[in-house]
Coordinates of N, CA and C in Angstrom, one line a residue:
X1 N 94.0 101.3 132.2 CA 94.5 101.0 130.9 C 94.4 99.5 130.7
X2 N 93.8 99.1 129.6 CA 93.7 97.7 129.2 C 95.0 97.2 128.6
X3 N 95.4 96.1 129.0 CA 96.6 95.5 128.5 C 96.6 94.0 128.7
X4 N 97.5 93.3 128.0 CA 97.7 91.8 128.2 C 98.2 91.6 129.6
X5 N 97.6 90.6 130.3 CA 98.0 90.1 131.6 C 98.2 88.6 131.6
X6 N 99.1 88.2 132.4 CA 99.5 86.8 132.4 C 99.5 86.3 133.9
X7 N 98.8 85.1 134.0 CA 98.7 84.4 135.3 C 99.2 83.0 135.2
X8 N 99.9 82.5 136.2 CA 100.3 81.1 136.3 C 99.6 80.6 137.6
X9 N 98.7 79.6 137.4 CA 98.0 79.1 138.6 C 98.5 77.7 138.8
X10 N 98.7 77.3 140.1 CA 98.9 76.0 140.5 C 97.6 75.5 141.1
X11 N 97.0 74.5 140.6 CA 95.7 74.0 141.0 C 95.7 72.5 141.3
X12 N 94.7 72.1 142.1 CA 94.5 70.6 142.3 C 94.3 69.9 141.0
X13 N 94.9 68.8 140.8 CA 94.7 68.1 139.6 C 93.5 67.1 139.8
X14 N 92.3 67.7 139.8 CA 91.1 66.9 140.0 C 90.1 67.2 138.9
X15 N 89.2 66.2 138.7 CA 88.1 66.4 137.7 C 87.3 67.6 138.0
X16 N 87.1 68.4 137.0 CA 86.2 69.6 137.1 C 86.9 70.9 137.5
X17 N 88.2 70.8 137.8 CA 88.8 72.1 138.2 C 89.0 73.0 137.0
X18 N 89.3 72.5 135.9 CA 89.4 73.4 134.7 C 88.1 74.0 134.4
X19 N 87.0 73.2 134.4 CA 85.7 73.7 134.2 C 85.3 74.7 135.2
X20 N 85.7 74.5 136.4 CA 85.3 75.5 137.5 C 86.0 76.8 137.3
X21 N 87.3 76.8 136.9 CA 88.1 78.0 136.7 C 87.6 78.7 135.5
X22 N 87.5 78.0 134.4 CA 87.0 78.6 133.1 C 85.6 79.1 133.3
X23 N 84.8 78.4 134.1 CA 83.4 78.8 134.3 C 83.3 80.1 135.1
X24 N 84.3 80.3 136.0 CA 84.4 81.6 136.7 C 84.6 82.8 135.8
X25 N 85.4 82.6 134.8 CA 85.7 83.6 133.8 C 84.4 83.8 132.9
X26 N 83.8 82.8 132.5 CA 82.6 82.9 131.7 C 81.4 83.5 132.5
X27 N 81.3 83.1 133.7 CA 80.2 83.6 134.5 C 80.3 85.1 134.8
X28 N 81.5 85.7 134.8 CA 81.7 87.1 135.0 C 81.9 87.8 133.7
X29 N 81.8 87.1 132.6 CA 81.9 87.7 131.2 C 83.3 88.2 131.0
X30 N 84.3 87.6 131.6 CA 85.7 87.9 131.3 C 86.2 87.1 130.1
X31 N 86.8 87.7 129.2 CA 87.3 87.0 128.0 C 88.7 86.6 128.2
X32 N 89.0 85.3 127.9 CA 90.4 84.8 128.0 C 91.0 84.8 126.6
X33 N 92.3 85.3 126.5 CA 93.0 85.2 125.2 C 93.6 83.8 125.0
X34 N 94.0 83.2 126.2 CA 94.6 81.9 126.1 C 94.5 81.2 127.5
X35 N 94.2 79.9 127.5 CA 94.3 79.1 128.7 C 94.8 77.8 128.3
X36 N 95.9 77.4 129.0 CA 96.5 76.1 128.8 C 96.6 75.5 130.2
X37 N 96.6 74.1 130.3 CA 96.7 73.4 131.5 C 97.5 72.1 131.3
X38 N 98.3 71.8 132.3 CA 99.0 70.5 132.2 C 99.5 70.1 133.6
X39 N 99.7 68.8 133.7 CA 100.2 68.3 135.0 C 101.6 68.7 135.3
X40 N 102.0 68.9 136.5 CA 103.4 69.3 136.9 C 104.2 68.1 137.3
X41 N 105.3 68.3 137.8 CA 106.2 67.2 138.3 C 105.5 66.4 139.4
X42 N 104.6 67.1 140.1 CA 103.7 66.5 141.2 C 102.4 66.1 140.5
X43 N 102.1 64.9 140.3 CA 100.9 64.5 139.6 C 99.6 64.9 140.2
X44 N 99.6 65.4 141.5 CA 98.4 65.9 142.1 C 98.2 67.4 141.8
X45 N 99.1 68.0 141.1 CA 99.1 69.5 140.9 C 99.2 69.7 139.4
X46 N 98.3 70.6 138.9 CA 98.4 71.1 137.5 C 98.7 72.6 137.5
X47 N 99.3 73.0 136.4 CA 99.6 74.4 136.2 C 98.8 74.9 135.0
X48 N 98.1 76.0 135.3 CA 97.4 76.7 134.2 C 98.1 78.0 133.9
X49 N 98.2 78.3 132.6 CA 98.7 79.6 132.1 C 97.6 80.3 131.5
X50 N 97.3 81.5 132.0 CA 96.1 82.2 131.5 C 96.6 83.6 131.0
X51 N 96.2 83.9 129.8 CA 96.4 85.3 129.3 C 95.1 85.9 129.0
X52 N 95.0 87.2 129.5 CA 93.7 87.9 129.2 C 94.1 89.4 129.1
X53 N 93.2 90.1 128.6 CA 93.3 91.6 128.4 C 92.3 92.2 129.4
X54 N 92.9 93.1 130.2 CA 92.0 93.8 131.2 C 92.7 95.0 131.7
X55 N 91.9 95.8 132.5 CA 92.5 97.0 133.2 C 92.9 96.5 134.5
X56 N 93.6 97.4 135.3 CA 94.1 97.1 136.6 C 93.1 96.6 137.6
X57 N 92.0 97.4 137.7 CA 90.9 97.0 138.7 C 90.3 95.7 138.4
X58 N 90.0 95.4 137.2 CA 89.4 94.1 136.8 C 90.4 92.9 137.1
X59 N 91.7 93.2 136.8 CA 92.7 92.2 137.0 C 92.9 91.9 138.5
X60 N 92.8 92.9 139.3 CA 92.9 92.6 140.8 C 91.7 91.8 141.3
X61 N 90.6 92.1 140.7 CA 89.4 91.4 141.1 C 89.5 89.9 140.7
X62 N 90.0 89.6 139.5 CA 90.2 88.3 139.0 C 91.2 87.5 139.9
X63 N 92.3 88.2 140.3 CA 93.3 87.5 141.2 C 92.6 87.2 142.5
X64 N 91.9 88.1 143.1 CA 91.2 87.8 144.4 C 90.3 86.6 144.3
X65 N 89.5 86.6 143.2 CA 88.5 85.5 143.0 C 89.2 84.2 142.9
X66 N 90.3 84.1 142.2 CA 91.1 82.9 142.0 C 91.7 82.5 143.3
X67 N 92.2 83.4 144.1 CA 92.8 83.1 145.4 C 91.8 82.5 146.4
X68 N 90.5 82.9 146.2 CA 89.5 82.4 147.1 C 89.0 81.0 146.7
X69 N 89.4 80.5 145.5 CA 88.9 79.2 145.1 C 89.7 78.1 145.8
X70 N 89.0 77.1 146.4 CA 89.6 76.1 147.2 C 90.5 75.2 146.4
X71 N 90.3 75.1 145.1 CA 91.1 74.2 144.2 C 92.4 74.9 143.8
X72 N 92.5 76.2 144.0 CA 93.7 77.0 143.6 C 94.7 77.0 144.7
X73 N 95.9 76.4 144.4 CA 97.0 76.4 145.4 C 97.7 77.7 145.5
X74 N 98.0 78.2 144.3 CA 98.9 79.4 144.2 C 98.5 80.2 143.0
X75 N 98.5 81.5 143.0 CA 98.3 82.4 141.9 C 99.5 83.3 141.7
X76 N 100.2 83.2 140.6 CA 101.3 84.0 140.3 C 101.0 85.0 139.2
X77 N 101.2 86.3 139.4 CA 101.0 87.3 138.4 C 102.3 87.5 137.7
X78 N 102.4 87.0 136.4 CA 103.6 87.1 135.6 C 103.7 88.4 134.8
X79 N 102.7 89.2 134.8 CA 102.5 90.3 133.9 C 103.8 91.2 133.8
X80 N 104.3 91.6 135.0 CA 105.4 92.5 135.0 C 106.7 91.8 135.4
X81 N 106.7 90.5 135.3 CA 107.9 89.7 135.6 C 108.6 89.3 134.3
X82 N 109.8 88.9 134.5 CA 110.6 88.4 133.3 C 110.2 86.9 133.1
X83 N 109.6 86.6 132.0 CA 109.2 85.2 131.7 C 109.2 84.9 130.2
X84 N 109.2 83.7 129.9 CA 109.2 83.2 128.5 C 107.8 82.7 128.2
X85 N 107.3 83.1 127.1 CA 105.9 82.6 126.7 C 106.1 82.0 125.3
X86 N 105.5 80.8 125.1 CA 105.5 80.2 123.8 C 104.2 79.5 123.5
X87 N 103.9 79.5 122.3 CA 102.6 78.9 121.8 C 102.9 77.9 120.7
X88 N 102.3 76.8 120.7 CA 102.5 75.8 119.6 C 101.4 76.1 118.5
X89 N 101.8 76.2 117.3 CA 100.8 76.4 116.2 C 101.1 75.6 115.0
X90 N 100.1 75.2 114.3 CA 100.2 74.5 113.0 C 99.5 75.2 111.9
X91 N 100.1 75.3 110.8 CA 99.5 76.0 109.6 C 99.5 75.0 108.4
X92 N 98.3 74.6 108.0 CA 98.2 73.7 106.8 C 97.8 74.6 105.6
X93 N 98.7 74.6 104.7 CA 98.5 75.5 103.5 C 98.2 74.5 102.3
X94 N 97.0 74.7 101.8 CA 96.5 73.8 100.8 C 96.3 74.4 99.4
X95 N 96.1 73.6 98.4 CA 95.9 74.1 97.0 C 97.1 75.0 96.6
X96 N 98.3 74.5 96.9 CA 99.4 75.4 96.5 C 100.0 74.9 95.2
X97 N 100.5 75.8 94.4 CA 101.1 75.5 93.2 C 102.6 75.9 93.2
X98 N 103.3 75.7 92.1 CA 104.7 76.0 92.0 C 104.9 77.5 92.2
X99 N 104.0 78.3 91.8 CA 104.2 79.7 91.9 C 104.2 80.3 93.3
X100 N 103.7 79.5 94.3 CA 103.6 80.0 95.7 C 104.7 79.3 96.6
X101 N 105.2 78.2 96.1 CA 106.2 77.4 96.9 C 107.3 78.2 97.4
X102 N 108.0 79.0 96.6 CA 109.1 79.8 97.0 C 108.7 80.8 98.1
X103 N 107.5 81.4 98.0 CA 107.0 82.3 99.0 C 106.8 81.6 100.3
X104 N 106.3 80.4 100.3 CA 106.1 79.6 101.5 C 107.4 79.3 102.1
X105 N 108.4 78.9 101.3 CA 109.7 78.6 101.9 C 110.4 79.8 102.5
X106 N 110.1 81.0 102.0 CA 110.6 82.2 102.5 C 110.0 82.4 103.9
X107 N 108.7 82.2 104.1 CA 108.1 82.3 105.4 C 108.7 81.3 106.4
X108 N 108.9 80.1 105.9 CA 109.5 79.0 106.7 C 110.8 79.5 107.3
X109 N 111.6 80.1 106.4 CA 113.0 80.5 106.8 C 112.9 81.8 107.7
X110 N 112.1 82.8 107.3 CA 112.0 84.0 108.0 C 111.5 83.8 109.5
X111 N 110.6 82.8 109.7 CA 110.0 82.6 111.0 C 110.5 81.3 111.7
X112 N 111.5 80.7 111.1 CA 112.1 79.5 111.7 C 111.1 78.4 111.9
X113 N 110.2 78.2 110.9 CA 109.2 77.2 111.0 C 109.7 75.8 110.7
X114 N 109.0 74.8 111.1 CA 109.4 73.4 110.7 C 108.3 72.8 109.8
X115 N 108.8 72.2 108.7 CA 107.9 71.5 107.8 C 107.7 70.1 108.4
X116 N 106.5 69.8 108.8 CA 106.2 68.5 109.4 C 105.6 67.5 108.5
X117 N 105.0 68.0 107.4 CA 104.3 67.1 106.5 C 104.1 67.8 105.1
X118 N 104.1 67.0 104.1 CA 103.9 67.6 102.7 C 103.1 66.6 101.9
X119 N 102.4 67.1 100.9 CA 101.6 66.3 100.0 C 101.7 66.9 98.6
X120 N 101.0 66.4 97.7 CA 101.0 66.9 96.3 C 100.6 68.4 96.2
X121 N 99.7 68.8 97.1 CA 99.2 70.2 97.0 C 99.1 70.8 98.4
X122 N 99.8 70.3 99.4 CA 99.7 71.0 100.7 C 101.1 70.9 101.4
X123 N 101.2 71.7 102.4 CA 102.4 71.7 103.3 C 101.8 72.0 104.7
X124 N 102.3 71.2 105.7 CA 102.0 71.5 107.1 C 103.2 72.0 107.8
X125 N 103.0 73.2 108.4 CA 104.1 73.9 109.1 C 103.9 73.9 110.6
X126 N 104.9 73.9 111.3 CA 104.8 73.9 112.8 C 105.6 75.1 113.3
X127 N 105.1 75.8 114.3 CA 105.7 77.0 114.9 C 105.7 76.8 116.4
X128 N 106.8 77.1 117.1 CA 106.8 77.3 118.5 C 107.3 78.7 118.7
X129 N 106.4 79.6 119.0 CA 106.7 81.0 119.0 C 105.8 81.7 120.0
X130 N 106.1 83.0 120.2 CA 105.2 83.8 121.1 C 103.8 84.0 120.4
X131 N 102.8 84.4 121.2 CA 101.5 84.7 120.6 C 101.7 85.8 119.5
X132 N 102.5 86.8 119.8 CA 102.7 87.9 118.8 C 103.5 87.4 117.6
X133 N 104.4 86.5 117.8 CA 105.1 85.9 116.6 C 104.2 85.1 115.7
X134 N 103.3 84.3 116.4 CA 102.3 83.5 115.6 C 101.3 84.4 114.9
X135 N 100.9 85.5 115.6 CA 100.1 86.5 114.9 C 100.8 87.1 113.6
X136 N 102.1 87.3 113.7 CA 102.8 87.8 112.6 C 102.9 86.8 111.4
X137 N 103.0 85.5 111.8 CA 103.0 84.4 110.8 C 101.6 84.4 110.1
X138 N 100.6 84.5 110.9 CA 99.2 84.5 110.3 C 99.1 85.6 109.3
X139 N 99.5 86.8 109.7 CA 99.4 88.0 108.8 C 100.2 87.7 107.5
X140 N 101.4 87.2 107.6 CA 102.2 86.9 106.4 C 101.6 85.9 105.5
X141 N 101.0 84.8 106.1 CA 100.4 83.8 105.3 C 99.1 84.3 104.6
X142 N 98.4 85.2 105.2 CA 97.2 85.8 104.6 C 97.6 86.5 103.3
X143 N 98.8 87.1 103.3 CA 99.2 87.8 102.1 C 99.4 86.9 100.9
X144 N 99.7 85.6 101.2 CA 99.9 84.7 100.1 C 98.6 84.3 99.4
X145 N 97.5 84.6 100.0 CA 96.2 84.3 99.4 C 96.0 82.8 99.1
X146 N 96.5 81.9 100.0 CA 96.3 80.5 99.9 C 95.3 80.1 100.9
X147 N 94.7 78.9 100.7 CA 93.8 78.3 101.7 C 94.7 77.8 102.9
X148 N 94.5 78.4 104.1 CA 95.3 78.1 105.2 C 94.4 77.7 106.4
X149 N 94.7 76.5 107.0 CA 94.0 76.1 108.2 C 95.0 76.4 109.4
X150 N 94.5 76.9 110.5 CA 95.4 77.2 111.6 C 94.9 76.6 112.9
X151 N 95.8 76.0 113.6 CA 95.5 75.4 114.9 C 96.6 76.0 115.8
X152 N 96.1 76.7 116.9 CA 96.9 77.3 117.9 C 96.6 76.6 119.2
X153 N 97.7 76.2 119.9 CA 97.5 75.5 121.1 C 97.4 76.3 122.4
X154 N 97.5 77.6 122.4 CA 97.5 78.3 123.6 C 98.9 78.5 124.2
X155 N 99.2 79.5 124.9 CA 100.5 79.8 125.4 C 100.8 79.1 126.8
X156 N 102.0 78.8 127.0 CA 102.6 78.4 128.3 C 103.6 79.4 128.6
X157 N 103.9 79.6 129.9 CA 104.8 80.5 130.4 C 105.7 79.9 131.4
X158 N 107.0 80.3 131.4 CA 107.9 79.8 132.4 C 108.7 81.1 132.9
X159 N 109.0 81.1 134.1 CA 109.6 82.3 134.7 C 110.9 81.9 135.3

């Protein structure tokens, strides 16, 4: 059964490690839903959060390949663990008129968004939400039939 899977990797914080890990996925034609990376409290170690959709057999193969990589310190499978996942997203809504402003403000309130910038005909919204929550925001904004630019930063997970 294919389903969303979550991995947290601790890797050496060296040049080329991200390219090597992402290259492993690309070389095997594995598709990533999300990949984020950042340095940890130890400046020599980075943490990667990877989300992908796969079946059990493929996921086990991916974990084994990651564990064999010399730059990978530790692989944690978060899939069936209790963890918090959040994604940063920005939504720039342009060419808005007075007729749509109330609807946008309703979305802001319903999804607990932050208005980070405004102009004469645009508003820039910020969301810190789960992937699913941000997917719901996108669906809601599409119903408004406004020009919307979306930037999503990828998920991070803490357990």
